[in-house]
């Protein structure tokens, strides 16, 4: 089996320890020669980098592990790029969430104006990253998790239309699948999902078990009767528990399919707004919980010189999925994953240039999506509106167009009113100086 060279971009991310751990537990499926961690933040990179060297020296001593802030070192002889960066860091995520909330609209990392603001920051870095990687690695696979993944995916598709080896992925469908599997007490690896939509904007229509039985009816019944919890509920913050609980509300109103949790912001903006606190948003929670925990734990491991007793770097869905996606490509296993691809008729009554999120078989030739066919009017209406928002966001960036930015925000279901959209846009322009291109 070929041994791969991989680079983790955003090597100082809070998710990196979990991915590294997943790499050490999947060596038989995805064998490694060299792991490079690359980040622009030297301090963060050093902590996670030292942790990585300790982890691998104990679990996979044959694998070379280096960390760097030098692109020249990072992007050489690479087979796979795993990418998860946050342009502007948590300081700017804080602004994405709080500025809209102060103006009376939803503030969230990937949805509504927060996702719009983050999108305009991420596009620049992601385009640059693809160019940097491609300089010396024409065939490397670029697996991207960077949010807002919907907007990043659309922008990369527009800027690099001939690219066949960039794959944008989100772990939420698999997080949900794991939670459904627990609810029906079934092995998640034996469930085959049927899914359609855009990223953070989709639905499971069917979930087949090994015998070919669709388990969605039973799942709906269970959720309607007893509510819904994430599989890893004990590790989740209150806001995530609240998010999962909203699935029941969505099913009560729209009982046809199982919704992605992110749809709550678009379907119930007034209610969600009443529950969000502009003084304390998800950024505060992450900084106090995940970020603090990860860096404290990595520092402790560095001090002790061993990762053997570590609790933090457990095998979460995120790390597992990232490595399993790479393994399915590397070994041409053609396993099913829910991923983002250019529509091109997969959902026959949606625009062909939209980046849909659908179930696909994933092998050496990349994702081969399954046909979805026509979708119902309600879903088509919602998705076309959201796609128009995403497309105008990308065009606003590429054309530096204020008008398109205003059109995008006006279309977004979390805003609707154009005067409100203008206020939010002007405040976000001010906050994002130096990150966004100027809009005219
Ligand atoms: P984080 O801030 O802890 O980590 C991001 C890291 O990226 C930081 O260390 C930062 O210095 C680095 N970085 C920023 N710009 C960079 C650049 N241009 N090049 C290299 N490194 C750069 O954030 P986090 O909470 O760990 O999340 C990381 C990213 O992963 C976010 O975009 C988040 O939304 C995304 N994410 C996506 C999914 C998904 O399902 N698609 C799941 C989890 C996380
Ligand atoms: C889910 C989403 C991701 C998001 C992640 C973490 O997995 O699919 O897109 O980045 O949650 O969100 P958090 O608010 O915990 O940083
Ligand atoms: Mn996601």
Short mmCIF file of C-alpha atoms in Angstrom, two decimals, residues 13 60 83 107 115 180 238 240 351 391 423:
data_model
loop_
_atom_site.label_atom_id
_atom_site.label_comp_id
_atom_site.label_asym_id
_atom_site.label_seq_id
_atom_site.Cartn_x
_atom_site.Cartn_y
_atom_site.Cartn_z
CA UNK A 13 -6.68 24.34 14.48
CA UNK A 60 3.41 5.42 14.54
CA UNK A 83 -7.46 22.04 4.95
CA UNK A 107 -25.43 35.98 13.91
CA UNK A 115 -21.50 33.24 6.95
CA UNK A 180 -29.57 8.50 14.07
CA UNK A 238 -25.66 23.70 25.61
CA UNK A 240 -25.40 22.27 20.35
CA UNK A 351 -29.31 25.33 -11.40
CA UNK A 391 -23.74 33.00 -5.94
CA UNK A 423 -27.13 48.40 7.77
#
